[in-house]
Amino acid sequence: MRKFVIGGNWKMQIVKVDEAVSVAKEIATALEEIDMNGVDVFVAPSYHALFAVGQAIKGTKLKLAGQNMYFRDQGAFTGEISADSLLDCGCEYVLLGHSERRRIFGEDNAYINQKVKKALEKGLKPVLCIGETAKEKADGQTEAVNQKQLEESLADVSPEQMKNIVIAYEPVWAINNKFLNPDTEIKTATPNEADSIHKFIRKWLIDTFGNEIGNTIPIQYGGSMKDSNCEGLLSIKDIDGGLIGGASLSAAKFKPIIEAATKLYQ
Ligand code: PGA
């Protein structure tokens, strides 16, 4: 039985510690009323708020994630954060290879692969983000791009280690980000589009890591998921949760998505 994972990716949207703590507390309080039923929920605040949010949600059902991580343990690496620092703040998950990291900050698959391996070695669960751009989609490259990202970002990761990985499929054209999509209209994937690529990813996971492991790896959908479209997406067989940006920034917007996931989880 695979888990559902619902993640709130706060990006650089909440810039004050107090605000991050208060939103996290509201979400944790909302979770108290929900039977989680095999669903993990995390939020990923900016680094500066990680420790305070970690303290505030200790002992609640809400989990903590880093938005990124460097692959070295410690040292003279200005502006970076280590796996041990994320663990020290109470993180269980870490986002790796988010499209904003890939497309705005130039991270490539080989670099992301080093981070995935370090996170696993340290006991953090990587949420490996993949996804094609609008142009790649228009060129008929959707499957090829996602397969390459999977192959190269997961190089040298064993089937056993895959038990601790979550894949987040986020078509870049669906991410609510004008910097990523300057010339295209941002649209959520239709359930049919999402179904087809999630099936493709599932097949790749099964072919690469075997039937048993391949079937237990959660594949999140990400890109403009919200209250109004989450049920259609989360009821698809190979969609096992969501990575949510804008609609995770308040308990009022995030709770309905979490409720839908707990209801649909079976
Ligand atoms: P969005 O972001 O839900 O605001 O589109 C999703 C993401 O980038 O993880």
PDB file of C-alpha atoms and ligand atoms in Angstrom:
ATOM      1  CA  MET A   1       0.000   0.000   0.000  1.00  0.00           C
ATOM      2  CA  ARG A   2       1.548   3.326  -0.920  1.00  0.00           C
ATOM      3  CA  LYS A   3       1.216   6.500   1.045  1.00  0.00           C
ATOM      4  CA  PHE A   4      -0.334   9.751  -0.092  1.00  0.00           C
ATOM      5  CA  VAL A   5       1.870  12.774   0.498  1.00  0.00           C
ATOM      6  CA  ILE A   6       0.530  16.331   0.466  1.00  0.00           C
ATOM      7  CA  GLY A   7       3.238  18.984   0.587  1.00  0.00           C
ATOM      8  CA  GLY A   8       3.001  22.738   1.003  1.00  0.00           C
ATOM      9  CA  ASN A   9       5.830  24.429  -0.877  1.00  0.00           C
ATOM     10  CA  TRP A  10       5.987  27.915   0.564  1.00  0.00           C
ATOM     11  CA  LYS A  11       8.828  29.014  -1.733  1.00  0.00           C
ATOM     12  CA  MET A  12       9.948  32.560  -0.789  1.00  0.00           C
ATOM     13  CA  GLN A  13       6.348  33.662  -0.164  1.00  0.00           C
ATOM     14  CA  ILE A  14       6.264  33.944   3.638  1.00  0.00           C
ATOM     15  CA  VAL A  15       9.150  36.169   4.584  1.00  0.00           C
ATOM     16  CA  LYS A  16       8.564  36.699   8.318  1.00  0.00           C
ATOM     17  CA  VAL A  17       9.171  34.031  10.954  1.00  0.00           C
ATOM     18  CA  ASP A  18       6.080  34.994  12.965  1.00  0.00           C
ATOM     19  CA  GLU A  19       3.841  34.617   9.951  1.00  0.00           C
ATOM     20  CA  ALA A  20       5.344  31.236   9.025  1.00  0.00           C
ATOM     21  CA  VAL A  21       4.833  29.981  12.581  1.00  0.00           C
ATOM     22  CA  SER A  22       1.271  31.203  12.702  1.00  0.00           C
ATOM     23  CA  VAL A  23       0.286  29.604   9.340  1.00  0.00           C
ATOM     24  CA  ALA A  24       2.004  26.342  10.340  1.00  0.00           C
ATOM     25  CA  LYS A  25       0.150  26.315  13.672  1.00  0.00           C
ATOM     26  CA  GLU A  26      -3.178  26.902  11.910  1.00  0.00           C
ATOM     27  CA  ILE A  27      -2.497  23.991   9.548  1.00  0.00           C
ATOM     28  CA  ALA A  28      -1.411  21.745  12.449  1.00  0.00           C
ATOM     29  CA  THR A  29      -4.614  22.655  14.313  1.00  0.00           C
ATOM     30  CA  ALA A  30      -6.711  21.876  11.212  1.00  0.00           C
ATOM     31  CA  LEU A  31      -5.061  18.449  11.002  1.00  0.00           C
ATOM     32  CA  GLU A  32      -6.186  17.595  14.541  1.00  0.00           C
ATOM     33  CA  GLU A  33      -9.746  17.252  13.252  1.00  0.00           C
ATOM     34  CA  ILE A  34      -8.763  15.039  10.313  1.00  0.00           C
ATOM     35  CA  ASP A  35      -8.300  11.271  10.322  1.00  0.00           C
ATOM     36  CA  MET A  36      -5.042  11.163   8.371  1.00  0.00           C
ATOM     37  CA  ASN A  37      -5.697   7.677   6.990  1.00  0.00           C
ATOM     38  CA  GLY A  38      -2.276   7.025   5.369  1.00  0.00           C
ATOM     39  CA  VAL A  39      -1.664  10.624   4.288  1.00  0.00           C
ATOM     40  CA  ASP A  40       1.518  12.511   5.210  1.00  0.00           C
ATOM     41  CA  VAL A  41       1.347  16.312   5.196  1.00  0.00           C
ATOM     42  CA  PHE A  42       4.354  18.617   5.264  1.00  0.00           C
ATOM     43  CA  VAL A  43       5.126  22.278   4.820  1.00  0.00           C
ATOM     44  CA  ALA A  44       8.387  23.630   3.430  1.00  0.00           C
ATOM     45  CA  PRO A  45       9.083  27.128   4.811  1.00  0.00           C
ATOM     46  CA  SER A  46      12.082  29.307   3.916  1.00  0.00           C
ATOM     47  CA  TYR A  47      15.283  28.375   5.742  1.00  0.00           C
ATOM     48  CA  HIS A  48      15.121  31.260   8.199  1.00  0.00           C
ATOM     49  CA  ALA A  49      11.784  29.993   9.576  1.00  0.00           C
ATOM     50  CA  LEU A  50      12.539  26.264   9.598  1.00  0.00           C
ATOM     51  CA  PHE A  51      13.705  26.026  13.188  1.00  0.00           C
ATOM     52  CA  ALA A  52      10.852  28.077  14.653  1.00  0.00           C
ATOM     53  CA  VAL A  53       8.221  26.242  12.599  1.00  0.00           C
ATOM     54  CA  GLY A  54       9.825  22.914  13.564  1.00  0.00           C
ATOM     55  CA  GLN A  55       9.497  23.833  17.250  1.00  0.00           C
ATOM     56  CA  ALA A  56       5.925  25.064  16.817  1.00  0.00           C
ATOM     57  CA  ILE A  57       4.658  21.879  15.140  1.00  0.00           C
ATOM     58  CA  LYS A  58       6.583  19.370  17.270  1.00  0.00           C
ATOM     59  CA  GLY A  59       4.250  16.596  18.397  1.00  0.00           C
ATOM     60  CA  THR A  60       1.548  17.505  15.843  1.00  0.00           C
ATOM     61  CA  LYS A  61       0.618  15.587  12.665  1.00  0.00           C
ATOM     62  CA  LEU A  62       2.223  18.229  10.458  1.00  0.00           C
ATOM     63  CA  LYS A  63       5.692  17.411   9.120  1.00  0.00           C
ATOM     64  CA  LEU A  64       8.497  19.696   8.025  1.00  0.00           C
ATOM     65  CA  ALA A  65      10.474  19.830   4.772  1.00  0.00           C
ATOM     66  CA  GLY A  66      13.426  21.779   3.427  1.00  0.00           C
ATOM     67  CA  GLN A  67      13.074  23.451   0.024  1.00  0.00           C
ATOM     68  CA  ASN A  68      16.573  22.486  -1.062  1.00  0.00           C
ATOM     69  CA  MET A  69      19.885  21.192   0.289  1.00  0.00           C
ATOM     70  CA  TYR A  70      23.564  21.006  -0.656  1.00  0.00           C
ATOM     71  CA  PHE A  71      25.241  17.629  -1.074  1.00  0.00           C
ATOM     72  CA  ARG A  72      28.279  18.267   1.127  1.00  0.00           C
ATOM     73  CA  ASP A  73      28.147  17.651   4.875  1.00  0.00           C
ATOM     74  CA  GLN A  74      29.676  20.918   6.081  1.00  0.00           C
ATOM     75  CA  GLY A  75      32.210  23.547   5.073  1.00  0.00           C
ATOM     76  CA  ALA A  76      32.891  26.779   3.217  1.00  0.00           C
ATOM     77  CA  PHE A  77      29.807  26.825   0.967  1.00  0.00           C
ATOM     78  CA  THR A  78      28.332  30.299   1.176  1.00  0.00           C
ATOM     79  CA  GLY A  79      24.566  30.439   0.950  1.00  0.00           C
ATOM     80  CA  GLU A  80      23.996  26.700   1.192  1.00  0.00           C
ATOM     81  CA  ILE A  81      22.368  24.456   3.788  1.00  0.00           C
ATOM     82  CA  SER A  82      23.334  20.914   4.787  1.00  0.00           C
ATOM     83  CA  ALA A  83      21.233  17.836   5.411  1.00  0.00           C
ATOM     84  CA  ASP A  84      22.276  17.898   9.078  1.00  0.00           C
ATOM     85  CA  SER A  85      20.992  21.469   9.456  1.00  0.00           C
ATOM     86  CA  LEU A  86      17.624  20.469   7.966  1.00  0.00           C
ATOM     87  CA  LEU A  87      17.467  17.486  10.324  1.00  0.00           C
ATOM     88  CA  ASP A  88      18.405  19.729  13.232  1.00  0.00           C
ATOM     89  CA  CYS A  89      15.358  21.899  12.460  1.00  0.00           C
ATOM     90  CA  GLY A  90      13.127  18.826  12.476  1.00  0.00           C
ATOM     91  CA  CYS A  91      12.784  18.162   8.740  1.00  0.00           C
ATOM     92  CA  GLU A  92      11.691  14.733   7.552  1.00  0.00           C
ATOM     93  CA  TYR A  93      11.439  15.600   3.838  1.00  0.00           C
ATOM     94  CA  VAL A  94      13.468  17.748   1.441  1.00  0.00           C
ATOM     95  CA  LEU A  95      12.387  19.062  -1.978  1.00  0.00           C
ATOM     96  CA  LEU A  96      15.078  18.429  -4.586  1.00  0.00           C
ATOM     97  CA  GLY A  97      15.186  19.491  -8.213  1.00  0.00           C
ATOM     98  CA  HIS A  98      12.163  21.770  -8.082  1.00  0.00           C
ATOM     99  CA  SER A  99      11.594  23.404 -11.491  1.00  0.00           C
ATOM    100  CA  GLU A 100      12.425  26.789 -10.005  1.00  0.00           C
ATOM    101  CA  ARG A 101      15.812  25.374  -8.938  1.00  0.00           C
ATOM    102  CA  ARG A 102      16.334  23.736 -12.323  1.00  0.00           C
ATOM    103  CA  ARG A 103      15.113  26.557 -14.554  1.00  0.00           C
ATOM    104  CA  ILE A 104      15.898  29.752 -12.591  1.00  0.00           C
ATOM    105  CA  PHE A 105      19.033  28.614 -10.717  1.00  0.00           C
ATOM    106  CA  GLY A 106      20.461  26.252 -13.328  1.00  0.00           C
ATOM    107  CA  GLU A 107      20.516  22.975 -11.376  1.00  0.00           C
ATOM    108  CA  ASP A 108      21.024  19.948 -13.594  1.00  0.00           C
ATOM    109  CA  ASN A 109      20.264  16.263 -13.124  1.00  0.00           C
ATOM    110  CA  ALA A 110      23.812  15.261 -12.135  1.00  0.00           C
ATOM    111  CA  TYR A 111      23.879  17.912  -9.404  1.00  0.00           C
ATOM    112  CA  ILE A 112      20.417  16.943  -8.175  1.00  0.00           C
ATOM    113  CA  ASN A 113      21.494  13.292  -8.129  1.00  0.00           C
ATOM    114  CA  GLN A 114      24.289  14.131  -5.668  1.00  0.00           C
ATOM    115  CA  LYS A 115      21.765  15.812  -3.393  1.00  0.00           C
ATOM    116  CA  VAL A 116      19.322  12.895  -3.621  1.00  0.00           C
ATOM    117  CA  LYS A 117      22.070  10.472  -2.569  1.00  0.00           C
ATOM    118  CA  LYS A 118      23.215  12.681   0.313  1.00  0.00           C
ATOM    119  CA  ALA A 119      19.669  13.185   1.589  1.00  0.00           C
ATOM    120  CA  LEU A 120      19.099   9.416   1.578  1.00  0.00           C
ATOM    121  CA  GLU A 121      22.412   8.765   3.314  1.00  0.00           C
ATOM    122  CA  LYS A 122      21.409  11.232   6.042  1.00  0.00           C
ATOM    123  CA  GLY A 123      17.890   9.871   6.524  1.00  0.00           C
ATOM    124  CA  LEU A 124      15.951  12.705   4.872  1.00  0.00           C
ATOM    125  CA  LYS A 125      13.216  11.721   2.407  1.00  0.00           C
ATOM    126  CA  PRO A 126      13.810  13.397  -0.960  1.00  0.00           C
ATOM    127  CA  VAL A 127      10.826  14.705  -2.873  1.00  0.00           C
ATOM    128  CA  LEU A 128      12.338  14.577  -6.353  1.00  0.00           C
ATOM    129  CA  CYS A 129      10.618  17.081  -8.632  1.00  0.00           C
ATOM    130  CA  ILE A 130      10.479  16.528 -12.382  1.00  0.00           C
ATOM    131  CA  GLY A 131       8.489  18.063 -15.221  1.00  0.00           C
ATOM    132  CA  GLU A 132       8.580  19.412 -18.766  1.00  0.00           C
ATOM    133  CA  THR A 133       8.195  22.977 -20.000  1.00  0.00           C
ATOM    134  CA  ALA A 134       5.432  24.232 -22.309  1.00  0.00           C
ATOM    135  CA  LYS A 135       7.870  24.160 -25.240  1.00  0.00           C
ATOM    136  CA  GLU A 136       9.023  20.619 -24.503  1.00  0.00           C
ATOM    137  CA  LYS A 137       5.378  19.567 -24.299  1.00  0.00           C
ATOM    138  CA  ALA A 138       4.557  21.286 -27.605  1.00  0.00           C
ATOM    139  CA  ASP A 139       7.547  19.515 -29.190  1.00  0.00           C
ATOM    140  CA  GLY A 140       6.197  16.123 -28.096  1.00  0.00           C
ATOM    141  CA  GLN A 141       9.048  15.670 -25.606  1.00  0.00           C
ATOM    142  CA  THR A 142       7.038  15.184 -22.402  1.00  0.00           C
ATOM    143  CA  GLU A 143       7.897  11.525 -21.818  1.00  0.00           C
ATOM    144  CA  ALA A 144      11.508  11.840 -22.973  1.00  0.00           C
ATOM    145  CA  VAL A 145      12.203  14.845 -20.704  1.00  0.00           C
ATOM    146  CA  ASN A 146      10.655  13.247 -17.632  1.00  0.00           C
ATOM    147  CA  GLN A 147      12.385   9.930 -18.270  1.00  0.00           C
ATOM    148  CA  LYS A 148      15.786  11.631 -18.572  1.00  0.00           C
ATOM    149  CA  GLN A 149      15.196  13.583 -15.362  1.00  0.00           C
ATOM    150  CA  LEU A 150      14.243  10.361 -13.567  1.00  0.00           C
ATOM    151  CA  GLU A 151      17.149   8.340 -14.974  1.00  0.00           C
ATOM    152  CA  GLU A 152      19.816  10.904 -14.234  1.00  0.00           C
ATOM    153  CA  SER A 153      18.501  12.284 -10.939  1.00  0.00           C
ATOM    154  CA  LEU A 154      18.062   8.750  -9.563  1.00  0.00           C
ATOM    155  CA  ALA A 155      21.334   7.292 -10.908  1.00  0.00           C
ATOM    156  CA  ASP A 156      22.917   4.852  -8.409  1.00  0.00           C
ATOM    157  CA  VAL A 157      19.891   4.886  -6.102  1.00  0.00           C
ATOM    158  CA  SER A 158      19.010   1.344  -5.018  1.00  0.00           C
ATOM    159  CA  PRO A 159      15.510  -0.154  -4.978  1.00  0.00           C
ATOM    160  CA  GLU A 160      15.759  -0.318  -1.181  1.00  0.00           C
ATOM    161  CA  GLN A 161      16.529   3.426  -1.001  1.00  0.00           C
ATOM    162  CA  MET A 162      13.571   4.175  -3.264  1.00  0.00           C
ATOM    163  CA  LYS A 163      11.295   3.233  -0.356  1.00  0.00           C
ATOM    164  CA  ASN A 164      12.162   6.653   1.094  1.00  0.00           C
ATOM    165  CA  ILE A 165      11.630   8.733  -2.038  1.00  0.00           C
ATOM    166  CA  VAL A 166       8.628  10.643  -3.271  1.00  0.00           C
ATOM    167  CA  ILE A 167       8.388  11.745  -6.910  1.00  0.00           C
ATOM    168  CA  ALA A 168       6.666  15.050  -7.634  1.00  0.00           C
ATOM    169  CA  TYR A 169       5.562  15.402 -11.244  1.00  0.00           C
ATOM    170  CA  GLU A 170       5.106  19.112 -11.854  1.00  0.00           C
ATOM    171  CA  PRO A 171       4.605  20.218 -15.438  1.00  0.00           C
ATOM    172  CA  VAL A 172       6.408  23.560 -15.574  1.00  0.00           C
ATOM    173  CA  TRP A 173       3.547  25.067 -17.618  1.00  0.00           C
ATOM    174  CA  ALA A 174       1.163  24.368 -14.738  1.00  0.00           C
ATOM    175  CA  ILE A 175       3.252  25.956 -11.990  1.00  0.00           C
ATOM    176  CA  ASN A 176       1.801  29.272 -10.990  1.00  0.00           C
ATOM    177  CA  ASN A 177       5.001  31.191 -11.687  1.00  0.00           C
ATOM    178  CA  LYS A 178       5.346  33.946 -14.284  1.00  0.00           C
ATOM    179  CA  PHE A 179       9.146  33.734 -14.200  1.00  0.00           C
ATOM    180  CA  LEU A 180       8.968  30.103 -15.313  1.00  0.00           C
ATOM    181  CA  ASN A 181       6.175  30.770 -17.793  1.00  0.00           C
ATOM    182  CA  PRO A 182       6.727  34.279 -19.173  1.00  0.00           C
ATOM    183  CA  ASP A 183       5.006  33.688 -22.511  1.00  0.00           C
ATOM    184  CA  THR A 184       2.483  30.987 -21.821  1.00  0.00           C
ATOM    185  CA  GLU A 185      -0.841  30.829 -20.103  1.00  0.00           C
ATOM    186  CA  ILE A 186      -0.568  28.840 -16.866  1.00  0.00           C
ATOM    187  CA  LYS A 187      -3.003  25.904 -16.836  1.00  0.00           C
ATOM    188  CA  THR A 188      -3.498  22.967 -14.517  1.00  0.00           C
ATOM    189  CA  ALA A 189      -3.007  19.611 -16.209  1.00  0.00           C
ATOM    190  CA  THR A 190      -6.345  18.030 -17.070  1.00  0.00           C
ATOM    191  CA  PRO A 191      -7.037  14.726 -15.301  1.00  0.00           C
ATOM    192  CA  ASN A 192      -6.439  12.968 -18.659  1.00  0.00           C
ATOM    193  CA  GLU A 193      -3.066  14.622 -19.226  1.00  0.00           C
ATOM    194  CA  ALA A 194      -2.013  13.889 -15.652  1.00  0.00           C
ATOM    195  CA  ASP A 195      -3.243  10.293 -15.877  1.00  0.00           C
ATOM    196  CA  SER A 196      -1.169   9.577 -18.952  1.00  0.00           C
ATOM    197  CA  ILE A 197       2.147  10.934 -17.629  1.00  0.00           C
ATOM    198  CA  HIS A 198       1.652   9.484 -14.144  1.00  0.00           C
ATOM    199  CA  LYS A 199       1.092   6.064 -15.732  1.00  0.00           C
ATOM    200  CA  PHE A 200       4.279   6.558 -17.718  1.00  0.00           C
ATOM    201  CA  ILE A 201       6.239   7.439 -14.569  1.00  0.00           C
ATOM    202  CA  ARG A 202       4.775   4.461 -12.692  1.00  0.00           C
ATOM    203  CA  LYS A 203       5.805   2.143 -15.509  1.00  0.00           C
ATOM    204  CA  TRP A 204       9.319   3.551 -15.494  1.00  0.00           C
ATOM    205  CA  LEU A 205       9.560   3.097 -11.713  1.00  0.00           C
ATOM    206  CA  ILE A 206       8.352  -0.514 -11.984  1.00  0.00           C
ATOM    207  CA  ASP A 207      10.672  -1.312 -14.908  1.00  0.00           C
ATOM    208  CA  THR A 208      13.629   0.217 -13.080  1.00  0.00           C
ATOM    209  CA  PHE A 209      13.103  -0.813  -9.454  1.00  0.00           C
ATOM    210  CA  GLY A 210      10.831  -3.838  -9.727  1.00  0.00           C
ATOM    211  CA  ASN A 211       7.135  -4.362  -9.301  1.00  0.00           C
ATOM    212  CA  GLU A 212       6.946  -4.288  -5.518  1.00  0.00           C
ATOM    213  CA  ILE A 213       9.065  -1.174  -4.923  1.00  0.00           C
ATOM    214  CA  GLY A 214       7.877   0.596  -8.093  1.00  0.00           C
ATOM    215  CA  ASN A 215       4.301   0.299  -6.926  1.00  0.00           C
ATOM    216  CA  THR A 216       4.945   1.718  -3.458  1.00  0.00           C
ATOM    217  CA  ILE A 217       6.634   5.000  -4.481  1.00  0.00           C
ATOM    218  CA  PRO A 218       4.212   7.926  -4.108  1.00  0.00           C
ATOM    219  CA  ILE A 219       3.933  10.163  -7.193  1.00  0.00           C
ATOM    220  CA  GLN A 220       2.605  13.606  -6.359  1.00  0.00           C
ATOM    221  CA  TYR A 221       1.066  15.939  -8.908  1.00  0.00           C
ATOM    222  CA  GLY A 222       2.043  19.598  -8.650  1.00  0.00           C
ATOM    223  CA  GLY A 223       1.069  22.727 -10.564  1.00  0.00           C
ATOM    224  CA  SER A 224      -1.858  24.964  -9.612  1.00  0.00           C
ATOM    225  CA  MET A 225      -3.540  22.293  -7.498  1.00  0.00           C
ATOM    226  CA  LYS A 226      -6.307  23.830  -5.433  1.00  0.00           C
ATOM    227  CA  ASP A 227      -9.626  23.156  -3.734  1.00  0.00           C
ATOM    228  CA  SER A 228     -11.583  23.286  -7.007  1.00  0.00           C
ATOM    229  CA  ASN A 229      -9.455  20.818  -9.001  1.00  0.00           C
ATOM    230  CA  CYS A 230      -7.867  18.551  -6.385  1.00  0.00           C
ATOM    231  CA  GLU A 231     -10.557  15.852  -6.303  1.00  0.00           C
ATOM    232  CA  GLY A 232     -10.353  15.199 -10.044  1.00  0.00           C
ATOM    233  CA  LEU A 233      -6.572  14.889  -9.851  1.00  0.00           C
ATOM    234  CA  LEU A 234      -6.299  12.984  -6.567  1.00  0.00           C
ATOM    235  CA  SER A 235      -8.800  10.353  -7.661  1.00  0.00           C
ATOM    236  CA  ILE A 236      -6.476   9.246 -10.485  1.00  0.00           C
ATOM    237  CA  LYS A 237      -4.944   5.877  -9.673  1.00  0.00           C
ATOM    238  CA  ASP A 238      -1.288   6.876 -10.028  1.00  0.00           C
ATOM    239  CA  ILE A 239      -1.580  10.273  -8.352  1.00  0.00           C
ATOM    240  CA  ASP A 240      -0.644   9.845  -4.717  1.00  0.00           C
ATOM    241  CA  GLY A 241      -0.864  13.364  -3.387  1.00  0.00           C
ATOM    242  CA  GLY A 242       0.128  16.835  -4.388  1.00  0.00           C
ATOM    243  CA  LEU A 243       2.880  19.409  -4.111  1.00  0.00           C
ATOM    244  CA  ILE A 244       1.095  22.665  -3.611  1.00  0.00           C
ATOM    245  CA  GLY A 245       2.430  26.198  -3.786  1.00  0.00           C
ATOM    246  CA  GLY A 246      -0.092  29.033  -3.682  1.00  0.00           C
ATOM    247  CA  ALA A 247      -2.893  27.002  -2.126  1.00  0.00           C
ATOM    248  CA  SER A 248      -0.721  25.927   0.824  1.00  0.00           C
ATOM    249  CA  LEU A 249      -0.143  29.435   2.151  1.00  0.00           C
ATOM    250  CA  SER A 250      -3.135  29.406   4.503  1.00  0.00           C
ATOM    251  CA  ALA A 251      -4.984  26.717   6.431  1.00  0.00           C
ATOM    252  CA  ALA A 252      -8.223  27.830   4.761  1.00  0.00           C
ATOM    253  CA  LYS A 253      -6.891  26.970   1.288  1.00  0.00           C
ATOM    254  CA  PHE A 254      -4.771  23.959   2.246  1.00  0.00           C
ATOM    255  CA  LYS A 255      -7.219  22.095   4.488  1.00  0.00           C
ATOM    256  CA  PRO A 256      -9.770  21.213   1.754  1.00  0.00           C
ATOM    257  CA  ILE A 257      -6.989  19.616  -0.323  1.00  0.00           C
ATOM    258  CA  ILE A 258      -5.804  17.583   2.669  1.00  0.00           C
ATOM    259  CA  GLU A 259      -9.376  16.542   3.416  1.00  0.00           C
ATOM    260  CA  ALA A 260      -9.901  15.454  -0.192  1.00  0.00           C
ATOM    261  CA  ALA A 261      -6.703  13.386  -0.047  1.00  0.00           C
ATOM    262  CA  THR A 262      -7.661  11.648   3.201  1.00  0.00           C
ATOM    263  CA  LYS A 263     -11.125  10.901   1.805  1.00  0.00           C
ATOM    264  CA  LEU A 264      -9.806   9.556  -1.493  1.00  0.00           C
ATOM    265  CA  TYR A 265      -6.974   7.503   0.014  1.00  0.00           C
ATOM    266  CA  GLN A 266      -7.833   3.845  -0.108  1.00  0.00           C
TER     267      GLN A 266
HETATM  268  P1  PGA B   1       1.652  26.198  -7.451  1.00  0.00           P
HETATM  269  O1  PGA B   1       3.162  25.678  -7.177  1.00  0.00           O
HETATM  270  O2  PGA B   1       0.727  25.246  -6.729  1.00  0.00           O
HETATM  271  O3  PGA B   1       1.616  27.576  -6.898  1.00  0.00           O
HETATM  272  O4  PGA B   1       1.447  26.139  -8.941  1.00  0.00           O
HETATM  273  C1  PGA B   1       3.456  24.315  -7.139  1.00  0.00           C
HETATM  274  C2  PGA B   1       4.949  24.096  -6.983  1.00  0.00           C
HETATM  275  O5  PGA B   1       5.738  24.803  -7.622  1.00  0.00           O
HETATM  276  O6  PGA B   1       5.391  23.215  -6.220  1.00  0.00           O
END
